[in-house]
Amino acid sequence: MLTFMQSSCRHLLITALFIYPIVLSPPHLSAQEVASSPQSFISINIGSQLLANTFTDNDSFELFAEEGRFSSNYQGQRDISFDVGVGIPVWSNLSLGSALTYINHNSLATISAELPHPFFFDKYRSIDGIAKDLERREIAVHIQALWTIPLSPTISLTVFGGPSFFNLRQELVNTVNFTEAYPFDTADFSGVLKVHPSDSTIGFHGGFDLAAYFTEHLGLGGTIRLSKGTADLARTNESVISVPVGGMHASGGLRIRF
């Protein structure tokens, strides 16, 4: 929890430092003055996922006429995210819009398994290992209502929220490989076989955006978005894993309005 709070504070500080010089040195408001009412906009951001999505998969398998067990603990990873959004004013300070978020990274999973003995019943052999380079690709489309609060002619705070549509493709461990030799009292982890399931699901999101404009049409901004959903990935026909999607993201970048 402390690590998460430190990471969140660090990203918020970076966003604040990003906008701070513009706030301290606003342009002379004349022909370049930006209207305080909402305008149509495009946002282009790069950022990071502040909290990794971790999950666990437990399953059993048959070996030597007995049931073995394995567990995969997926660590997830905080990595770069890309975000593009648009908005159109519809009434007063209210706008409607959408945003697309894209994340693609490799992570790892720690593996533990209990293997039946080929000669003795109820005598299990424990093995442990790490599955690396598990690809995770997450795409989210956020449909959002936005309420803009003008703080000055050049600075605005926008609060937004709405449904989110997620598509997740996640590599999963399907089989644990091992080596053994006579008298078979021990075994060694030797790798895994992976599958590549995907799923689409619906969730929700909310957050805020702080933007500062240095011309009538161009500015910089920072966004905090919290989104949440659950994807069901079919590792086999009988085994479906519930995997969290979304999370808290901090990003910043260009603002264009017209």
Short mmCIF file of N, CA, C and O in Angstrom, two decimals, residues 123-239:
data_model
loop_
_atom_site.label_atom_id
_atom_site.label_comp_id
_atom_site.label_asym_id
_atom_site.label_seq_id
_atom_site.Cartn_x
_atom_site.Cartn_y
_atom_site.Cartn_z
N LYS A 123 2.06 -39.47 -2.37
CA LYS A 123 3.41 -38.97 -2.13
C LYS A 123 3.73 -37.95 -3.21
O LYS A 123 4.09 -38.31 -4.34
N TYR A 124 3.57 -36.69 -2.87
CA TYR A 124 3.69 -35.62 -3.88
C TYR A 124 5.09 -35.01 -3.85
O TYR A 124 5.75 -34.92 -2.82
N ARG A 125 5.49 -34.57 -5.01
CA ARG A 125 6.78 -33.87 -5.18
C ARG A 125 6.50 -32.42 -5.56
O ARG A 125 5.73 -32.16 -6.49
N SER A 126 7.11 -31.50 -4.86
CA SER A 126 6.87 -30.07 -5.09
C SER A 126 7.91 -29.49 -6.04
O SER A 126 9.11 -29.77 -5.92
N ILE A 127 7.45 -28.68 -6.98
CA ILE A 127 8.35 -27.96 -7.88
C ILE A 127 7.90 -26.49 -7.94
O ILE A 127 6.72 -26.18 -7.74
N ASP A 128 8.86 -25.62 -8.21
CA ASP A 128 8.59 -24.19 -8.33
C ASP A 128 9.37 -23.62 -9.51
O ASP A 128 10.45 -24.13 -9.85
N GLY A 129 8.83 -22.57 -10.10
CA GLY A 129 9.53 -21.93 -11.21
C GLY A 129 8.88 -20.61 -11.56
O GLY A 129 7.94 -20.15 -10.89
N ILE A 130 9.38 -20.01 -12.62
CA ILE A 130 8.87 -18.72 -13.09
C ILE A 130 8.58 -18.81 -14.58
O ILE A 130 9.42 -19.27 -15.36
N ALA A 131 7.40 -18.37 -14.97
CA ALA A 131 7.03 -18.25 -16.38
C ALA A 131 7.23 -16.79 -16.78
O ALA A 131 6.58 -15.90 -16.21
N LYS A 132 8.10 -16.54 -17.75
CA LYS A 132 8.43 -15.17 -18.15
C LYS A 132 7.76 -14.82 -19.48
O LYS A 132 7.26 -15.68 -20.19
N ASP A 133 7.81 -13.52 -19.78
CA ASP A 133 7.36 -13.00 -21.08
C ASP A 133 5.92 -13.40 -21.40
O ASP A 133 5.61 -13.86 -22.50
N LEU A 134 5.04 -13.21 -20.43
CA LEU A 134 3.62 -13.46 -20.65
C LEU A 134 3.00 -12.16 -21.17
O LEU A 134 2.88 -11.17 -20.43
N GLU A 135 2.58 -12.15 -22.42
CA GLU A 135 2.09 -10.92 -23.04
C GLU A 135 0.69 -10.58 -22.53
O GLU A 135 -0.17 -11.44 -22.41
N ARG A 136 0.49 -9.31 -22.28
CA ARG A 136 -0.83 -8.80 -21.91
C ARG A 136 -1.11 -7.56 -22.77
O ARG A 136 -0.35 -6.60 -22.77
N ARG A 137 -2.21 -7.60 -23.52
CA ARG A 137 -2.62 -6.47 -24.34
C ARG A 137 -4.04 -6.09 -23.95
O ARG A 137 -4.95 -6.90 -24.02
N GLU A 138 -4.19 -4.86 -23.50
CA GLU A 138 -5.49 -4.39 -23.04
C GLU A 138 -5.88 -3.12 -23.80
O GLU A 138 -5.11 -2.16 -23.85
N ILE A 139 -7.06 -3.15 -24.39
CA ILE A 139 -7.61 -2.00 -25.10
C ILE A 139 -8.93 -1.64 -24.43
O ILE A 139 -9.77 -2.51 -24.19
N ALA A 140 -9.10 -0.36 -24.13
CA ALA A 140 -10.34 0.09 -23.49
C ALA A 140 -10.90 1.30 -24.24
O ALA A 140 -10.15 2.21 -24.61
N VAL A 141 -12.21 1.29 -24.46
CA VAL A 141 -12.91 2.44 -25.03
C VAL A 141 -13.83 2.97 -23.95
O VAL A 141 -14.71 2.26 -23.45
N HIS A 142 -13.61 4.22 -23.55
CA HIS A 142 -14.38 4.86 -22.48
C HIS A 142 -15.39 5.83 -23.09
O HIS A 142 -15.01 6.76 -23.81
N ILE A 143 -16.66 5.61 -22.83
CA ILE A 143 -17.72 6.55 -23.22
C ILE A 143 -17.99 7.43 -22.01
O ILE A 143 -18.32 6.92 -20.94
N GLN A 144 -17.86 8.76 -22.19
CA GLN A 144 -17.86 9.57 -20.99
C GLN A 144 -18.68 10.86 -21.12
O GLN A 144 -18.76 11.46 -22.19
N ALA A 145 -19.28 11.22 -19.99
CA ALA A 145 -19.85 12.54 -19.82
C ALA A 145 -18.82 13.38 -19.08
O ALA A 145 -18.21 12.92 -18.10
N LEU A 146 -18.61 14.62 -19.55
CA LEU A 146 -17.58 15.47 -18.99
C LEU A 146 -18.19 16.79 -18.51
O LEU A 146 -18.95 17.42 -19.25
N TRP A 147 -17.86 17.20 -17.30
CA TRP A 147 -18.31 18.47 -16.76
C TRP A 147 -17.08 19.34 -16.52
O TRP A 147 -16.22 19.02 -15.73
N THR A 148 -17.02 20.47 -17.23
CA THR A 148 -15.85 21.35 -17.20
C THR A 148 -16.06 22.49 -16.23
O THR A 148 -17.10 23.16 -16.24
N ILE A 149 -15.07 22.71 -15.37
CA ILE A 149 -15.09 23.80 -14.40
C ILE A 149 -13.98 24.78 -14.77
O ILE A 149 -12.80 24.48 -14.57
N PRO A 150 -14.32 25.95 -15.34
CA PRO A 150 -13.27 26.92 -15.69
C PRO A 150 -12.64 27.51 -14.42
O PRO A 150 -13.34 28.03 -13.55
N LEU A 151 -11.32 27.41 -14.30
CA LEU A 151 -10.61 28.00 -13.17
C LEU A 151 -10.05 29.37 -13.52
O LEU A 151 -9.79 30.18 -12.63
N SER A 152 -9.85 29.61 -14.81
CA SER A 152 -9.40 30.91 -15.32
C SER A 152 -9.64 30.86 -16.83
O SER A 152 -10.05 29.82 -17.37
N PRO A 153 -9.39 31.96 -17.55
CA PRO A 153 -9.58 31.90 -19.01
C PRO A 153 -8.69 30.88 -19.70
O PRO A 153 -8.98 30.48 -20.83
N THR A 154 -7.60 30.45 -19.05
CA THR A 154 -6.68 29.51 -19.71
C THR A 154 -6.59 28.16 -19.01
O THR A 154 -5.94 27.25 -19.51
N ILE A 155 -7.20 28.02 -17.86
CA ILE A 155 -7.07 26.78 -17.08
C ILE A 155 -8.45 26.23 -16.78
O ILE A 155 -9.36 26.97 -16.37
N SER A 156 -8.62 24.92 -16.96
CA SER A 156 -9.92 24.29 -16.69
C SER A 156 -9.72 22.93 -16.04
O SER A 156 -8.74 22.23 -16.30
N LEU A 157 -10.66 22.58 -15.19
CA LEU A 157 -10.71 21.27 -14.55
C LEU A 157 -11.94 20.55 -15.07
O LEU A 157 -13.04 21.09 -15.00
N THR A 158 -11.76 19.33 -15.57
CA THR A 158 -12.87 18.55 -16.12
C THR A 158 -13.01 17.25 -15.35
O THR A 158 -12.03 16.51 -15.17
N VAL A 159 -14.21 16.99 -14.88
CA VAL A 159 -14.54 15.74 -14.19
C VAL A 159 -15.35 14.88 -15.16
O VAL A 159 -16.26 15.39 -15.82
N PHE A 160 -15.01 13.60 -15.25
CA PHE A 160 -15.68 12.75 -16.24
C PHE A 160 -15.95 11.36 -15.68
O PHE A 160 -15.38 10.94 -14.67
N GLY A 161 -16.84 10.63 -16.36
CA GLY A 161 -17.14 9.26 -15.98
C GLY A 161 -18.10 8.63 -16.97
O GLY A 161 -18.69 9.32 -17.82
N GLY A 162 -18.26 7.30 -16.87
CA GLY A 162 -19.17 6.59 -17.75
C GLY A 162 -18.78 5.13 -17.91
O GLY A 162 -17.90 4.62 -17.20
N PRO A 163 -19.41 4.43 -18.84
CA PRO A 163 -19.09 3.01 -19.07
C PRO A 163 -17.78 2.85 -19.85
O PRO A 163 -17.35 3.75 -20.58
N SER A 164 -17.15 1.70 -19.66
CA SER A 164 -15.92 1.35 -20.37
C SER A 164 -16.07 -0.03 -21.01
O SER A 164 -16.64 -0.95 -20.41
N PHE A 165 -15.55 -0.15 -22.22
CA PHE A 165 -15.60 -1.42 -22.96
C PHE A 165 -14.16 -1.91 -23.12
O PHE A 165 -13.34 -1.26 -23.76
N PHE A 166 -13.87 -3.07 -22.52
CA PHE A 166 -12.52 -3.60 -22.49
C PHE A 166 -12.37 -4.80 -23.41
O PHE A 166 -13.30 -5.62 -23.55
N ASN A 167 -11.19 -4.92 -24.02
CA ASN A 167 -10.79 -6.15 -24.70
C ASN A 167 -9.42 -6.54 -24.17
O ASN A 167 -8.47 -5.75 -24.25
N LEU A 168 -9.33 -7.75 -23.62
CA LEU A 168 -8.08 -8.23 -23.02
C LEU A 168 -7.61 -9.49 -23.73
O LEU A 168 -8.38 -10.42 -23.96
N ARG A 169 -6.32 -9.50 -24.07
CA ARG A 169 -5.64 -10.70 -24.55
C ARG A 169 -4.48 -10.95 -23.60
O ARG A 169 -3.59 -10.11 -23.46
N GLN A 170 -4.51 -12.11 -22.93
CA GLN A 170 -3.54 -12.41 -21.88
C GLN A 170 -2.99 -13.83 -22.05
O GLN A 170 -3.76 -14.80 -22.13
N GLU A 171 -1.67 -13.95 -22.12
CA GLU A 171 -1.07 -15.28 -22.15
C GLU A 171 -1.19 -15.92 -20.77
O GLU A 171 -0.87 -15.29 -19.76
N LEU A 172 -1.63 -17.18 -20.75
CA LEU A 172 -1.81 -17.93 -19.52
C LEU A 172 -1.01 -19.22 -19.56
O LEU A 172 -0.80 -19.81 -20.62
N VAL A 173 -0.60 -19.66 -18.38
CA VAL A 173 0.09 -20.95 -18.25
C VAL A 173 -0.96 -22.06 -18.29
O VAL A 173 -1.88 -22.08 -17.47
N ASN A 174 -0.79 -22.98 -19.23
CA ASN A 174 -1.74 -24.08 -19.37
C ASN A 174 -1.19 -25.40 -18.85
O ASN A 174 -1.94 -26.22 -18.32
N THR A 175 0.10 -25.62 -19.01
CA THR A 175 0.74 -26.88 -18.60
C THR A 175 2.10 -26.57 -17.99
O THR A 175 2.85 -25.74 -18.52
N VAL A 176 2.41 -27.24 -16.89
CA VAL A 176 3.72 -27.11 -16.26
C VAL A 176 4.59 -28.30 -16.68
O VAL A 176 4.21 -29.46 -16.49
N ASN A 177 5.74 -28.02 -17.27
CA ASN A 177 6.67 -29.07 -17.68
C ASN A 177 7.70 -29.33 -16.57
O ASN A 177 8.08 -28.40 -15.84
N PHE A 178 8.15 -30.57 -16.51
CA PHE A 178 9.13 -30.93 -15.47
C PHE A 178 10.00 -32.07 -15.97
O PHE A 178 9.67 -32.77 -16.95
N THR A 179 11.12 -32.26 -15.30
CA THR A 179 12.02 -33.39 -15.57
C THR A 179 12.14 -34.21 -14.29
O THR A 179 12.03 -33.68 -13.17
N GLU A 180 12.38 -35.52 -14.46
CA GLU A 180 12.53 -36.42 -13.32
C GLU A 180 13.43 -37.58 -13.72
O GLU A 180 13.60 -37.88 -14.90
N ALA A 181 14.01 -38.24 -12.72
CA ALA A 181 14.88 -39.40 -12.95
C ALA A 181 14.75 -40.35 -11.77
O ALA A 181 14.36 -39.95 -10.66
N TYR A 182 15.04 -41.58 -12.03
CA TYR A 182 14.95 -42.64 -11.00
C TYR A 182 15.78 -42.23 -9.78
O TYR A 182 16.89 -41.71 -9.94
N PRO A 183 15.26 -42.41 -8.58
CA PRO A 183 14.04 -43.12 -8.16
C PRO A 183 12.78 -42.24 -8.13
O PRO A 183 11.81 -42.62 -7.46
N PHE A 184 12.79 -41.12 -8.79
CA PHE A 184 11.61 -40.26 -8.98
C PHE A 184 11.08 -39.64 -7.70
O PHE A 184 9.90 -39.30 -7.61
N ASP A 185 11.94 -39.51 -6.68
CA ASP A 185 11.49 -38.88 -5.44
C ASP A 185 11.46 -37.35 -5.55
O ASP A 185 10.83 -36.71 -4.71
N THR A 186 12.14 -36.81 -6.54
CA THR A 186 12.13 -35.37 -6.77
C THR A 186 11.90 -35.09 -8.25
O THR A 186 12.05 -35.98 -9.10
N ALA A 187 11.55 -33.89 -8.54
CA ALA A 187 11.36 -33.45 -9.93
C ALA A 187 11.81 -31.99 -10.02
O ALA A 187 11.90 -31.28 -9.00
N ASP A 188 12.09 -31.55 -11.24
CA ASP A 188 12.57 -30.18 -11.46
C ASP A 188 11.70 -29.47 -12.49
O ASP A 188 11.32 -30.06 -13.51
N PHE A 189 11.40 -28.22 -12.20
CA PHE A 189 10.65 -27.38 -13.12
C PHE A 189 11.47 -27.15 -14.39
O PHE A 189 12.65 -26.82 -14.33
N SER A 190 10.84 -27.30 -15.58
CA SER A 190 11.58 -27.12 -16.83
C SER A 190 10.90 -26.16 -17.80
O SER A 190 11.39 -25.97 -18.91
N GLY A 191 9.79 -25.56 -17.41
CA GLY A 191 9.12 -24.61 -18.29
C GLY A 191 7.62 -24.79 -18.28
O GLY A 191 7.06 -25.57 -17.51
N VAL A 192 6.94 -24.06 -19.18
CA VAL A 192 5.49 -24.11 -19.25
C VAL A 192 5.05 -24.09 -20.70
O VAL A 192 5.80 -23.70 -21.60
N LEU A 193 3.84 -24.54 -20.93
CA LEU A 193 3.15 -24.34 -22.20
C LEU A 193 2.07 -23.29 -21.98
O LEU A 193 1.36 -23.31 -20.97
N LYS A 194 1.94 -22.37 -22.95
CA LYS A 194 1.04 -21.22 -22.79
C LYS A 194 -0.09 -21.26 -23.80
O LYS A 194 0.03 -21.83 -24.87
N VAL A 195 -1.18 -20.61 -23.42
CA VAL A 195 -2.30 -20.38 -24.34
C VAL A 195 -2.55 -18.88 -24.39
O VAL A 195 -2.05 -18.11 -23.55
N HIS A 196 -3.35 -18.44 -25.39
CA HIS A 196 -3.53 -17.01 -25.63
C HIS A 196 -5.02 -16.66 -25.72
O HIS A 196 -5.50 -16.22 -26.77
N PRO A 197 -5.78 -16.81 -24.66
CA PRO A 197 -7.21 -16.48 -24.72
C PRO A 197 -7.44 -14.97 -24.69
O PRO A 197 -6.57 -14.17 -24.31
N SER A 198 -8.63 -14.56 -25.09
CA SER A 198 -9.03 -13.15 -25.04
C SER A 198 -10.50 -13.07 -24.67
O SER A 198 -11.25 -14.04 -24.81
N ASP A 199 -10.91 -11.88 -24.22
CA ASP A 199 -12.30 -11.68 -23.85
C ASP A 199 -12.62 -10.19 -23.90
O ASP A 199 -11.74 -9.34 -23.70
N SER A 200 -13.87 -9.87 -24.19
CA SER A 200 -14.37 -8.50 -24.15
C SER A 200 -15.40 -8.38 -23.04
O SER A 200 -16.20 -9.31 -22.82
N THR A 201 -15.38 -7.26 -22.34
CA THR A 201 -16.28 -7.08 -21.21
C THR A 201 -16.60 -5.60 -21.04
O THR A 201 -15.96 -4.73 -21.64
N ILE A 202 -17.58 -5.30 -20.19
CA ILE A 202 -18.01 -3.94 -19.91
C ILE A 202 -17.73 -3.61 -18.45
O ILE A 202 -17.97 -4.43 -17.56
N GLY A 203 -17.21 -2.41 -18.21
CA GLY A 203 -16.97 -1.94 -16.86
C GLY A 203 -17.36 -0.47 -16.75
O GLY A 203 -18.29 -0.02 -17.41
N PHE A 204 -16.63 0.26 -15.94
CA PHE A 204 -16.93 1.69 -15.75
C PHE A 204 -15.62 2.43 -15.47
O PHE A 204 -14.57 1.82 -15.21
N HIS A 205 -15.70 3.76 -15.51
CA HIS A 205 -14.52 4.57 -15.24
C HIS A 205 -14.95 5.94 -14.71
O HIS A 205 -16.11 6.35 -14.85
N GLY A 206 -14.01 6.65 -14.12
CA GLY A 206 -14.21 8.01 -13.67
C GLY A 206 -12.86 8.67 -13.45
O GLY A 206 -11.84 7.98 -13.32
N GLY A 207 -12.83 9.99 -13.43
CA GLY A 207 -11.57 10.67 -13.20
C GLY A 207 -11.68 12.16 -13.43
O GLY A 207 -12.78 12.72 -13.49
N PHE A 208 -10.51 12.81 -13.54
CA PHE A 208 -10.49 14.25 -13.79
C PHE A 208 -9.30 14.60 -14.66
O PHE A 208 -8.32 13.85 -14.75
N ASP A 209 -9.41 15.76 -15.31
CA ASP A 209 -8.36 16.26 -16.20
C ASP A 209 -8.14 17.74 -15.90
O ASP A 209 -9.10 18.52 -15.82
N LEU A 210 -6.88 18.12 -15.71
CA LEU A 210 -6.51 19.52 -15.50
C LEU A 210 -5.72 19.99 -16.72
O LEU A 210 -4.69 19.40 -17.05
N ALA A 211 -6.22 21.02 -17.39
CA ALA A 211 -5.60 21.49 -18.62
C ALA A 211 -5.28 22.97 -18.52
O ALA A 211 -6.04 23.75 -17.94
N ALA A 212 -4.15 23.36 -19.10
CA ALA A 212 -3.73 24.76 -19.18
C ALA A 212 -3.38 25.07 -20.63
O ALA A 212 -2.56 24.36 -21.24
N TYR A 213 -3.99 26.13 -21.18
CA TYR A 213 -3.81 26.47 -22.60
C TYR A 213 -2.88 27.68 -22.73
O TYR A 213 -3.04 28.69 -22.04
N PHE A 214 -1.90 27.56 -23.62
CA PHE A 214 -0.97 28.65 -23.86
C PHE A 214 -1.25 29.39 -25.16
O PHE A 214 -0.61 30.40 -25.44
N THR A 215 -2.17 28.88 -25.98
CA THR A 215 -2.72 29.63 -27.11
C THR A 215 -4.23 29.38 -27.11
O THR A 215 -4.75 28.65 -26.26
N GLU A 216 -4.91 29.95 -28.08
CA GLU A 216 -6.35 29.76 -28.14
C GLU A 216 -6.73 28.31 -28.34
O GLU A 216 -7.77 27.85 -27.87
N HIS A 217 -5.88 27.54 -29.02
CA HIS A 217 -6.24 26.17 -29.38
C HIS A 217 -5.34 25.10 -28.77
O HIS A 217 -5.74 23.94 -28.73
N LEU A 218 -4.14 25.43 -28.32
CA LEU A 218 -3.18 24.43 -27.86
C LEU A 218 -2.90 24.57 -26.37
O LEU A 218 -2.82 25.68 -25.84
N GLY A 219 -2.76 23.41 -25.71
CA GLY A 219 -2.43 23.41 -24.30
C GLY A 219 -1.84 22.09 -23.88
O GLY A 219 -1.63 21.17 -24.69
N LEU A 220 -1.56 22.00 -22.59
CA LEU A 220 -1.04 20.78 -21.98
C LEU A 220 -1.95 20.40 -20.83
O LEU A 220 -2.58 21.26 -20.21
N GLY A 221 -2.00 19.10 -20.53
CA GLY A 221 -2.87 18.67 -19.45
C GLY A 221 -2.42 17.38 -18.82
O GLY A 221 -1.56 16.67 -19.34
N GLY A 222 -3.00 17.09 -17.67
CA GLY A 222 -2.75 15.84 -16.96
C GLY A 222 -4.06 15.19 -16.55
O GLY A 222 -5.02 15.88 -16.18
N THR A 223 -4.13 13.86 -16.65
CA THR A 223 -5.36 13.11 -16.39
C THR A 223 -5.11 12.01 -15.38
O THR A 223 -4.09 11.32 -15.44
N ILE A 224 -6.04 11.85 -14.46
CA ILE A 224 -6.10 10.68 -13.59
C ILE A 224 -7.41 9.95 -13.90
O ILE A 224 -8.48 10.55 -13.83
N ARG A 225 -7.31 8.68 -14.28
CA ARG A 225 -8.51 7.90 -14.60
C ARG A 225 -8.48 6.58 -13.82
O ARG A 225 -7.48 5.86 -13.84
N LEU A 226 -9.58 6.27 -13.18
CA LEU A 226 -9.76 4.98 -12.52
C LEU A 226 -10.83 4.21 -13.29
O LEU A 226 -11.96 4.67 -13.41
N SER A 227 -10.46 3.06 -13.83
CA SER A 227 -11.42 2.21 -14.55
C SER A 227 -11.39 0.82 -13.96
O SER A 227 -10.38 0.39 -13.38
N LYS A 228 -12.50 0.10 -14.14
CA LYS A 228 -12.60 -1.22 -13.50
C LYS A 228 -13.49 -2.13 -14.32
O LYS A 228 -14.54 -1.71 -14.82
N GLY A 229 -13.08 -3.39 -14.45
CA GLY A 229 -13.86 -4.42 -15.12
C GLY A 229 -13.26 -5.78 -14.83
O GLY A 229 -12.19 -5.90 -14.22
N THR A 230 -13.93 -6.83 -15.28
CA THR A 230 -13.45 -8.20 -15.10
C THR A 230 -13.65 -8.98 -16.39
O THR A 230 -14.77 -9.04 -16.92
N ALA A 231 -12.56 -9.55 -16.91
CA ALA A 231 -12.62 -10.38 -18.11
C ALA A 231 -12.56 -11.85 -17.72
O ALA A 231 -11.86 -12.22 -16.78
N ASP A 232 -13.29 -12.68 -18.44
CA ASP A 232 -13.29 -14.13 -18.20
C ASP A 232 -12.52 -14.80 -19.32
O ASP A 232 -12.99 -14.87 -20.47
N LEU A 233 -11.34 -15.32 -18.99
CA LEU A 233 -10.46 -15.94 -19.97
C LEU A 233 -10.57 -17.46 -19.88
O LEU A 233 -10.37 -18.04 -18.80
N ALA A 234 -10.87 -18.10 -21.01
CA ALA A 234 -11.01 -19.56 -21.05
C ALA A 234 -9.65 -20.19 -21.33
O ALA A 234 -9.20 -20.22 -22.48
N ARG A 235 -8.99 -20.65 -20.27
CA ARG A 235 -7.70 -21.34 -20.46
C ARG A 235 -7.91 -22.70 -21.12
O ARG A 235 -7.12 -23.13 -21.96
N THR A 236 -8.95 -23.39 -20.73
CA THR A 236 -9.41 -24.61 -21.38
C THR A 236 -10.93 -24.52 -21.46
O THR A 236 -11.55 -23.57 -20.96
N ASN A 237 -11.55 -25.53 -22.06
CA ASN A 237 -13.02 -25.54 -22.12
C ASN A 237 -13.64 -25.64 -20.74
O ASN A 237 -14.76 -25.18 -20.51
N GLU A 238 -12.91 -26.23 -19.79
CA GLU A 238 -13.45 -26.41 -18.44
C GLU A 238 -12.94 -25.38 -17.44
O GLU A 238 -13.50 -25.25 -16.35
N SER A 239 -11.89 -24.64 -17.80
CA SER A 239 -11.27 -23.73 -16.85
C SER A 239 -11.35 -22.29 -17.35
O SER A 239 -10.72 -21.93 -18.35
#
